[in-house]
């Protein structure tokens, strides 16, 4: 889910699907995806009939709403993980030191 969020965010910054062939987008995607995944995304983008994520009728596209929601979920997950790790370091410091706070929980 986090990779999906990152890929769609990169494509949304460009505004259109066809710009996946631009060097900046290709470099950003190759930092996130494996070569096989990058190839799959490139082929899907090139064969897609959609060409734009533009705003329709003054409303933001539904995918932007989903991206914002996913950003919040990722942030909440990170905060919750940090909270649990801190708690585990307090309640069982030995096990936490051996295997890490997240695993210990």
mmCIF file with all atom_site columns, N, CA and C in Angstrom, residues 14-71:
data_model
loop_
_atom_site.group_PDB
_atom_site.id
_atom_site.type_symbol
_atom_site.label_atom_id
_atom_site.label_alt_id
_atom_site.label_comp_id
_atom_site.label_asym_id
_atom_site.label_entity_id
_atom_site.label_seq_id
_atom_site.pdbx_PDB_ins_code
_atom_site.Cartn_x
_atom_site.Cartn_y
_atom_site.Cartn_z
_atom_site.occupancy
_atom_site.B_iso_or_equiv
_atom_site.pdbx_formal_charge
_atom_site.auth_seq_id
_atom_site.auth_comp_id
_atom_site.auth_asym_id
_atom_site.auth_atom_id
_atom_site.pdbx_PDB_model_num
ATOM 1   N N  . UNK A 1 14 ? 2.841   15.031 -11.739 1.00 0.00 ? 14 UNK A N  1
ATOM 2   C CA . UNK A 1 14 ? 3.007   15.327 -13.153 1.00 0.00 ? 14 UNK A CA 1
ATOM 3   C C  . UNK A 1 14 ? 1.682   15.727 -13.796 1.00 0.00 ? 14 UNK A C  1
ATOM 4   N N  . UNK A 1 15 ? 0.572   15.195 -13.299 1.00 0.00 ? 15 UNK A N  1
ATOM 5   C CA . UNK A 1 15 ? -0.732  15.564 -13.822 1.00 0.00 ? 15 UNK A CA 1
ATOM 6   C C  . UNK A 1 15 ? -1.248  14.667 -14.926 1.00 0.00 ? 15 UNK A C  1
ATOM 7   N N  . UNK A 1 16 ? -0.354  13.964 -15.621 1.00 0.00 ? 16 UNK A N  1
ATOM 8   C CA . UNK A 1 16 ? -0.813  13.064 -16.672 1.00 0.00 ? 16 UNK A CA 1
ATOM 9   C C  . UNK A 1 16 ? -0.061  11.745 -16.595 1.00 0.00 ? 16 UNK A C  1
ATOM 10  N N  . UNK A 1 17 ? -0.670  10.725 -17.152 1.00 0.00 ? 17 UNK A N  1
ATOM 11  C CA . UNK A 1 17 ? -0.068  9.397  -17.134 1.00 0.00 ? 17 UNK A CA 1
ATOM 12  C C  . UNK A 1 17 ? 1.083   9.305  -18.135 1.00 0.00 ? 17 UNK A C  1
ATOM 13  N N  . UNK A 1 18 ? 0.962   9.987  -19.242 1.00 0.00 ? 18 UNK A N  1
ATOM 14  C CA . UNK A 1 18 ? 1.938   9.848  -20.317 1.00 0.00 ? 18 UNK A CA 1
ATOM 15  C C  . UNK A 1 18 ? 3.335   10.319 -19.939 1.00 0.00 ? 18 UNK A C  1
ATOM 16  N N  . UNK A 1 19 ? 3.475   11.101 -18.890 1.00 0.00 ? 19 UNK A N  1
ATOM 17  C CA . UNK A 1 19 ? 4.786   11.616 -18.507 1.00 0.00 ? 19 UNK A CA 1
ATOM 18  C C  . UNK A 1 19 ? 5.626   10.585 -17.766 1.00 0.00 ? 19 UNK A C  1
ATOM 19  N N  . UNK A 1 20 ? 5.170   9.360  -17.680 1.00 0.00 ? 20 UNK A N  1
ATOM 20  C CA . UNK A 1 20 ? 5.942   8.318  -17.010 1.00 0.00 ? 20 UNK A CA 1
ATOM 21  C C  . UNK A 1 20 ? 7.271   8.079  -17.729 1.00 0.00 ? 20 UNK A C  1
ATOM 22  N N  . UNK A 1 21 ? 7.341   8.457  -18.984 1.00 0.00 ? 21 UNK A N  1
ATOM 23  C CA . UNK A 1 21 ? 8.579   8.261  -19.739 1.00 0.00 ? 21 UNK A CA 1
ATOM 24  C C  . UNK A 1 21 ? 9.586   9.382  -19.500 1.00 0.00 ? 21 UNK A C  1
ATOM 25  N N  . UNK A 1 22 ? 9.192   10.437 -18.811 1.00 0.00 ? 22 UNK A N  1
ATOM 26  C CA . UNK A 1 22 ? 10.139  11.527 -18.547 1.00 0.00 ? 22 UNK A CA 1
ATOM 27  C C  . UNK A 1 22 ? 11.226  11.041 -17.587 1.00 0.00 ? 22 UNK A C  1
ATOM 28  N N  . UNK A 1 23 ? 12.449  11.519 -17.758 1.00 0.00 ? 23 UNK A N  1
ATOM 29  C CA . UNK A 1 23 ? 13.566  11.043 -16.927 1.00 0.00 ? 23 UNK A CA 1
ATOM 30  C C  . UNK A 1 23 ? 13.355  11.263 -15.427 1.00 0.00 ? 23 UNK A C  1
ATOM 31  N N  . UNK A 1 24 ? 12.769  12.392 -15.051 1.00 0.00 ? 24 UNK A N  1
ATOM 32  C CA . UNK A 1 24 ? 12.564  12.672 -13.628 1.00 0.00 ? 24 UNK A CA 1
ATOM 33  C C  . UNK A 1 24 ? 11.588  11.678 -13.000 1.00 0.00 ? 24 UNK A C  1
ATOM 34  N N  . UNK A 1 25 ? 10.502  11.406 -13.709 1.00 0.00 ? 25 UNK A N  1
ATOM 35  C CA . UNK A 1 25 ? 9.504   10.462 -13.201 1.00 0.00 ? 25 UNK A CA 1
ATOM 36  C C  . UNK A 1 25 ? 10.073  9.053  -13.194 1.00 0.00 ? 25 UNK A C  1
ATOM 37  N N  . UNK A 1 26 ? 10.772  8.684  -14.255 1.00 0.00 ? 26 UNK A N  1
ATOM 38  C CA . UNK A 1 26 ? 11.371  7.352  -14.323 1.00 0.00 ? 26 UNK A CA 1
ATOM 39  C C  . UNK A 1 26 ? 12.351  7.134  -13.179 1.00 0.00 ? 26 UNK A C  1
ATOM 40  N N  . UNK A 1 27 ? 13.153  8.136  -12.888 1.00 0.00 ? 27 UNK A N  1
ATOM 41  C CA . UNK A 1 27 ? 14.128  8.018  -11.802 1.00 0.00 ? 27 UNK A CA 1
ATOM 42  C C  . UNK A 1 27 ? 13.428  7.898  -10.449 1.00 0.00 ? 27 UNK A C  1
ATOM 43  N N  . UNK A 1 28 ? 12.403  8.698  -10.241 1.00 0.00 ? 28 UNK A N  1
ATOM 44  C CA . UNK A 1 28 ? 11.672  8.647  -8.974  1.00 0.00 ? 28 UNK A CA 1
ATOM 45  C C  . UNK A 1 28 ? 10.989  7.295  -8.792  1.00 0.00 ? 28 UNK A C  1
ATOM 46  N N  . UNK A 1 29 ? 10.415  6.769  -9.872  1.00 0.00 ? 29 UNK A N  1
ATOM 47  C CA . UNK A 1 29 ? 9.748   5.473  -9.781  1.00 0.00 ? 29 UNK A CA 1
ATOM 48  C C  . UNK A 1 29 ? 10.739  4.330  -9.585  1.00 0.00 ? 29 UNK A C  1
ATOM 49  N N  . UNK A 1 30 ? 11.895  4.424  -10.220 1.00 0.00 ? 30 UNK A N  1
ATOM 50  C CA . UNK A 1 30 ? 12.877  3.349  -10.080 1.00 0.00 ? 30 UNK A CA 1
ATOM 51  C C  . UNK A 1 30 ? 13.469  3.315  -8.677  1.00 0.00 ? 30 UNK A C  1
ATOM 52  N N  . UNK A 1 31 ? 13.389  4.430  -7.942  1.00 0.00 ? 31 UNK A N  1
ATOM 53  C CA . UNK A 1 31 ? 13.832  4.434  -6.547  1.00 0.00 ? 31 UNK A CA 1
ATOM 54  C C  . UNK A 1 31 ? 12.855  3.675  -5.652  1.00 0.00 ? 31 UNK A C  1
ATOM 55  N N  . UNK A 1 32 ? 11.609  3.601  -6.064  1.00 0.00 ? 32 UNK A N  1
ATOM 56  C CA . UNK A 1 32 ? 10.561  2.976  -5.256  1.00 0.00 ? 32 UNK A CA 1
ATOM 57  C C  . UNK A 1 32 ? 10.301  1.528  -5.669  1.00 0.00 ? 32 UNK A C  1
ATOM 58  N N  . UNK A 1 33 ? 10.275  1.286  -6.975  1.00 0.00 ? 33 UNK A N  1
ATOM 59  C CA . UNK A 1 33 ? 9.856   -0.010 -7.509  1.00 0.00 ? 33 UNK A CA 1
ATOM 60  C C  . UNK A 1 33 ? 11.037  -0.871 -7.947  1.00 0.00 ? 33 UNK A C  1
ATOM 61  N N  . UNK A 1 34 ? 10.817  -2.173 -7.945  1.00 0.00 ? 34 UNK A N  1
ATOM 62  C CA . UNK A 1 34 ? 11.788  -3.096 -8.530  1.00 0.00 ? 34 UNK A CA 1
ATOM 63  C C  . UNK A 1 34 ? 11.716  -2.940 -10.049 1.00 0.00 ? 34 UNK A C  1
ATOM 64  N N  . UNK A 1 35 ? 12.722  -3.404 -10.784 1.00 0.00 ? 35 UNK A N  1
ATOM 65  C CA . UNK A 1 35 ? 12.661  -3.295 -12.251 1.00 0.00 ? 35 UNK A CA 1
ATOM 66  C C  . UNK A 1 35 ? 11.413  -3.947 -12.865 1.00 0.00 ? 35 UNK A C  1
ATOM 67  N N  . UNK A 1 36 ? 11.001  -5.101 -12.333 1.00 0.00 ? 36 UNK A N  1
ATOM 68  C CA . UNK A 1 36 ? 9.803   -5.765 -12.864 1.00 0.00 ? 36 UNK A CA 1
ATOM 69  C C  . UNK A 1 36 ? 8.548   -4.940 -12.600 1.00 0.00 ? 36 UNK A C  1
ATOM 70  N N  . UNK A 1 37 ? 8.457   -4.363 -11.403 1.00 0.00 ? 37 UNK A N  1
ATOM 71  C CA . UNK A 1 37 ? 7.303   -3.523 -11.082 1.00 0.00 ? 37 UNK A CA 1
ATOM 72  C C  . UNK A 1 37 ? 7.290   -2.267 -11.942 1.00 0.00 ? 37 UNK A C  1
ATOM 73  N N  . UNK A 1 38 ? 8.458   -1.681 -12.147 1.00 0.00 ? 38 UNK A N  1
ATOM 74  C CA . UNK A 1 38 ? 8.556   -0.479 -12.978 1.00 0.00 ? 38 UNK A CA 1
ATOM 75  C C  . UNK A 1 38 ? 8.089   -0.781 -14.397 1.00 0.00 ? 38 UNK A C  1
ATOM 76  N N  . UNK A 1 39 ? 8.500   -1.917 -14.935 1.00 0.00 ? 39 UNK A N  1
ATOM 77  C CA . UNK A 1 39 ? 8.092   -2.311 -16.274 1.00 0.00 ? 39 UNK A CA 1
ATOM 78  C C  . UNK A 1 39 ? 6.575   -2.492 -16.345 1.00 0.00 ? 39 UNK A C  1
ATOM 79  N N  . UNK A 1 40 ? 6.006   -3.117 -15.335 1.00 0.00 ? 40 UNK A N  1
ATOM 80  C CA . UNK A 1 40 ? 4.563   -3.329 -15.294 1.00 0.00 ? 40 UNK A CA 1
ATOM 81  C C  . UNK A 1 40 ? 3.807   -1.998 -15.268 1.00 0.00 ? 40 UNK A C  1
ATOM 82  N N  . UNK A 1 41 ? 4.271   -1.062 -14.437 1.00 0.00 ? 41 UNK A N  1
ATOM 83  C CA . UNK A 1 41 ? 3.621   0.244  -14.357 1.00 0.00 ? 41 UNK A CA 1
ATOM 84  C C  . UNK A 1 41 ? 3.761   0.988  -15.682 1.00 0.00 ? 41 UNK A C  1
ATOM 85  N N  . UNK A 1 42 ? 4.932   0.899  -16.304 1.00 0.00 ? 42 UNK A N  1
ATOM 86  C CA . UNK A 1 42 ? 5.153   1.575  -17.587 1.00 0.00 ? 42 UNK A CA 1
ATOM 87  C C  . UNK A 1 42 ? 4.234   1.032  -18.674 1.00 0.00 ? 42 UNK A C  1
ATOM 88  N N  . UNK A 1 43 ? 4.108   -0.284 -18.737 1.00 0.00 ? 43 UNK A N  1
ATOM 89  C CA . UNK A 1 43 ? 3.239   -0.899 -19.746 1.00 0.00 ? 43 UNK A CA 1
ATOM 90  C C  . UNK A 1 43 ? 1.784   -0.540 -19.472 1.00 0.00 ? 43 UNK A C  1
ATOM 91  N N  . UNK A 1 44 ? 1.376   -0.588 -18.206 1.00 0.00 ? 44 UNK A N  1
ATOM 92  C CA . UNK A 1 44 ? -0.008  -0.236 -17.863 1.00 0.00 ? 44 UNK A CA 1
ATOM 93  C C  . UNK A 1 44 ? -0.292  1.215  -18.216 1.00 0.00 ? 44 UNK A C  1
ATOM 94  N N  . UNK A 1 45 ? 0.656   2.094  -17.962 1.00 0.00 ? 45 UNK A N  1
ATOM 95  C CA . UNK A 1 45 ? 0.452   3.507  -18.277 1.00 0.00 ? 45 UNK A CA 1
ATOM 96  C C  . UNK A 1 45 ? 0.386   3.742  -19.783 1.00 0.00 ? 45 UNK A C  1
ATOM 97  N N  . UNK A 1 46 ? 1.217   3.023  -20.527 1.00 0.00 ? 46 UNK A N  1
ATOM 98  C CA . UNK A 1 46 ? 1.238   3.246  -21.971 1.00 0.00 ? 46 UNK A CA 1
ATOM 99  C C  . UNK A 1 46 ? 0.009   2.662  -22.663 1.00 0.00 ? 46 UNK A C  1
ATOM 100 N N  . UNK A 1 47 ? -0.609  1.659  -22.086 1.00 0.00 ? 47 UNK A N  1
ATOM 101 C CA . UNK A 1 47 ? -1.783  1.047  -22.714 1.00 0.00 ? 47 UNK A CA 1
ATOM 102 C C  . UNK A 1 47 ? -3.091  1.567  -22.129 1.00 0.00 ? 47 UNK A C  1
ATOM 103 N N  . UNK A 1 48 ? -2.994  2.436  -21.133 1.00 0.00 ? 48 UNK A N  1
ATOM 104 C CA . UNK A 1 48 ? -4.191  2.966  -20.487 1.00 0.00 ? 48 UNK A CA 1
ATOM 105 C C  . UNK A 1 48 ? -4.881  3.970  -21.402 1.00 0.00 ? 48 UNK A C  1
ATOM 106 N N  . UNK A 1 49 ? -6.206  3.980  -21.332 1.00 0.00 ? 49 UNK A N  1
ATOM 107 C CA . UNK A 1 49 ? -6.952  4.954  -22.130 1.00 0.00 ? 49 UNK A CA 1
ATOM 108 C C  . UNK A 1 49 ? -7.044  6.293  -21.402 1.00 0.00 ? 49 UNK A C  1
ATOM 109 N N  . UNK A 1 50 ? -6.782  6.292  -20.106 1.00 0.00 ? 50 UNK A N  1
ATOM 110 C CA . UNK A 1 50 ? -6.810  7.548  -19.344 1.00 0.00 ? 50 UNK A CA 1
ATOM 111 C C  . UNK A 1 50 ? -5.535  8.329  -19.639 1.00 0.00 ? 50 UNK A C  1
ATOM 112 N N  . UNK A 1 51 ? -5.686  9.626  -19.812 1.00 0.00 ? 51 UNK A N  1
ATOM 113 C CA . UNK A 1 51 ? -4.509  10.436 -20.117 1.00 0.00 ? 51 UNK A CA 1
ATOM 114 C C  . UNK A 1 51 ? -4.285  11.549 -19.115 1.00 0.00 ? 51 UNK A C  1
ATOM 115 N N  . UNK A 1 52 ? -5.230  11.745 -18.197 1.00 0.00 ? 52 UNK A N  1
ATOM 116 C CA . UNK A 1 52 ? -5.079  12.884 -17.295 1.00 0.00 ? 52 UNK A CA 1
ATOM 117 C C  . UNK A 1 52 ? -5.775  12.634 -15.976 1.00 0.00 ? 52 UNK A C  1
ATOM 118 N N  . UNK A 1 53 ? -5.234  13.252 -14.932 1.00 0.00 ? 53 UNK A N  1
ATOM 119 C CA . UNK A 1 53 ? -5.861  13.240 -13.613 1.00 0.00 ? 53 UNK A CA 1
ATOM 120 C C  . UNK A 1 53 ? -6.491  14.604 -13.345 1.00 0.00 ? 53 UNK A C  1
ATOM 121 N N  . UNK A 1 54 ? -6.832  15.328 -14.378 1.00 0.00 ? 54 UNK A N  1
ATOM 122 C CA . UNK A 1 54 ? -7.256  16.718 -14.217 1.00 0.00 ? 54 UNK A CA 1
ATOM 123 C C  . UNK A 1 54 ? -8.554  16.818 -13.417 1.00 0.00 ? 54 UNK A C  1
ATOM 124 N N  . UNK A 1 55 ? -8.762  17.995 -12.883 1.00 0.00 ? 55 UNK A N  1
ATOM 125 C CA . UNK A 1 55 ? -9.953  18.262 -12.086 1.00 0.00 ? 55 UNK A CA 1
ATOM 126 C C  . UNK A 1 55 ? -11.152 18.374 -13.020 1.00 0.00 ? 55 UNK A C  1
ATOM 127 N N  . UNK A 1 56 ? -12.213 17.695 -12.644 1.00 0.00 ? 56 UNK A N  1
ATOM 128 C CA . UNK A 1 56 ? -13.426 17.694 -13.448 1.00 0.00 ? 56 UNK A CA 1
ATOM 129 C C  . UNK A 1 56 ? -14.504 18.476 -12.700 1.00 0.00 ? 56 UNK A C  1
ATOM 130 N N  . UNK A 1 57 ? -15.128 19.420 -13.349 1.00 0.00 ? 57 UNK A N  1
ATOM 131 C CA . UNK A 1 57 ? -16.227 20.221 -12.797 1.00 0.00 ? 57 UNK A CA 1
ATOM 132 C C  . UNK A 1 57 ? -15.847 20.910 -11.491 1.00 0.00 ? 57 UNK A C  1
ATOM 133 N N  . UNK A 1 58 ? -14.612 21.341 -11.355 1.00 0.00 ? 58 UNK A N  1
ATOM 134 C CA . UNK A 1 58 ? -14.199 22.075 -10.168 1.00 0.00 ? 58 UNK A CA 1
ATOM 135 C C  . UNK A 1 58 ? -13.996 21.223 -8.935  1.00 0.00 ? 58 UNK A C  1
ATOM 136 N N  . UNK A 1 59 ? -14.139 19.918 -9.052  1.00 0.00 ? 59 UNK A N  1
ATOM 137 C CA . UNK A 1 59 ? -13.945 19.024 -7.914  1.00 0.00 ? 59 UNK A CA 1
ATOM 138 C C  . UNK A 1 59 ? -12.583 18.349 -8.043  1.00 0.00 ? 59 UNK A C  1
ATOM 139 N N  . UNK A 1 60 ? -11.987 18.046 -6.880  1.00 0.00 ? 60 UNK A N  1
ATOM 140 C CA . UNK A 1 60 ? -10.731 17.319 -6.957  1.00 0.00 ? 60 UNK A CA 1
ATOM 141 C C  . UNK A 1 60 ? -11.035 15.878 -7.359  1.00 0.00 ? 60 UNK A C  1
ATOM 142 N N  . UNK A 1 61 ? -10.113 15.239 -8.067  1.00 0.00 ? 61 UNK A N  1
ATOM 143 C CA . UNK A 1 61 ? -10.373 13.872 -8.509  1.00 0.00 ? 61 UNK A CA 1
ATOM 144 C C  . UNK A 1 61 ? -10.484 12.929 -7.311  1.00 0.00 ? 61 UNK A C  1
ATOM 145 N N  . UNK A 1 62 ? -11.316 11.907 -7.421  1.00 0.00 ? 62 UNK A N  1
ATOM 146 C CA . UNK A 1 62 ? -11.480 10.959 -6.308  1.00 0.00 ? 62 UNK A CA 1
ATOM 147 C C  . UNK A 1 62 ? -10.149 10.340 -5.874  1.00 0.00 ? 62 UNK A C  1
ATOM 148 N N  . UNK A 1 63 ? -9.242  10.165 -6.808  1.00 0.00 ? 63 UNK A N  1
ATOM 149 C CA . UNK A 1 63 ? -7.972  9.555  -6.450  1.00 0.00 ? 63 UNK A CA 1
ATOM 150 C C  . UNK A 1 63 ? -7.175  10.454 -5.510  1.00 0.00 ? 63 UNK A C  1
ATOM 151 N N  . UNK A 1 64 ? -7.345  11.771 -5.636  1.00 0.00 ? 64 UNK A N  1
ATOM 152 C CA . UNK A 1 64 ? -6.657  12.693 -4.723  1.00 0.00 ? 64 UNK A CA 1
ATOM 153 C C  . UNK A 1 64 ? -7.199  12.534 -3.311  1.00 0.00 ? 64 UNK A C  1
ATOM 154 N N  . UNK A 1 65 ? -8.502  12.342 -3.182  1.00 0.00 ? 65 UNK A N  1
ATOM 155 C CA . UNK A 1 65 ? -9.101  12.095 -1.867  1.00 0.00 ? 65 UNK A CA 1
ATOM 156 C C  . UNK A 1 65 ? -8.515  10.831 -1.260  1.00 0.00 ? 65 UNK A C  1
ATOM 157 N N  . UNK A 1 66 ? -8.384  9.779  -2.076  1.00 0.00 ? 66 UNK A N  1
ATOM 158 C CA . UNK A 1 66 ? -7.818  8.513  -1.593  1.00 0.00 ? 66 UNK A CA 1
ATOM 159 C C  . UNK A 1 66 ? -6.353  8.690  -1.170  1.00 0.00 ? 66 UNK A C  1
ATOM 160 N N  . UNK A 1 67 ? -5.597  9.453  -1.942  1.00 0.00 ? 67 UNK A N  1
ATOM 161 C CA . UNK A 1 67 ? -4.197  9.700  -1.586  1.00 0.00 ? 67 UNK A CA 1
ATOM 162 C C  . UNK A 1 67 ? -4.090  10.436 -0.258  1.00 0.00 ? 67 UNK A C  1
ATOM 163 N N  . UNK A 1 68 ? -4.938  11.434 -0.068  1.00 0.00 ? 68 UNK A N  1
ATOM 164 C CA . UNK A 1 68 ? -4.923  12.171 1.196   1.00 0.00 ? 68 UNK A CA 1
ATOM 165 C C  . UNK A 1 68 ? -5.281  11.258 2.367   1.00 0.00 ? 68 UNK A C  1
ATOM 166 N N  . UNK A 1 69 ? -6.270  10.402 2.152   1.00 0.00 ? 69 UNK A N  1
ATOM 167 C CA . UNK A 1 69 ? -6.693  9.459  3.186   1.00 0.00 ? 69 UNK A CA 1
ATOM 168 C C  . UNK A 1 69 ? -5.566  8.475  3.511   1.00 0.00 ? 69 UNK A C  1
ATOM 169 N N  . UNK A 1 70 ? -4.904  7.971  2.478   1.00 0.00 ? 70 UNK A N  1
ATOM 170 C CA . UNK A 1 70 ? -3.788  7.043  2.696   1.00 0.00 ? 70 UNK A CA 1
ATOM 171 C C  . UNK A 1 70 ? -2.635  7.725  3.425   1.00 0.00 ? 70 UNK A C  1
ATOM 172 N N  . UNK A 1 71 ? -2.389  8.985  3.117   1.00 0.00 ? 71 UNK A N  1
ATOM 173 C CA . UNK A 1 71 ? -1.339  9.731  3.809   1.00 0.00 ? 71 UNK A CA 1
ATOM 174 C C  . UNK A 1 71 ? -1.642  9.799  5.303   1.00 0.00 ? 71 UNK A C  1
#
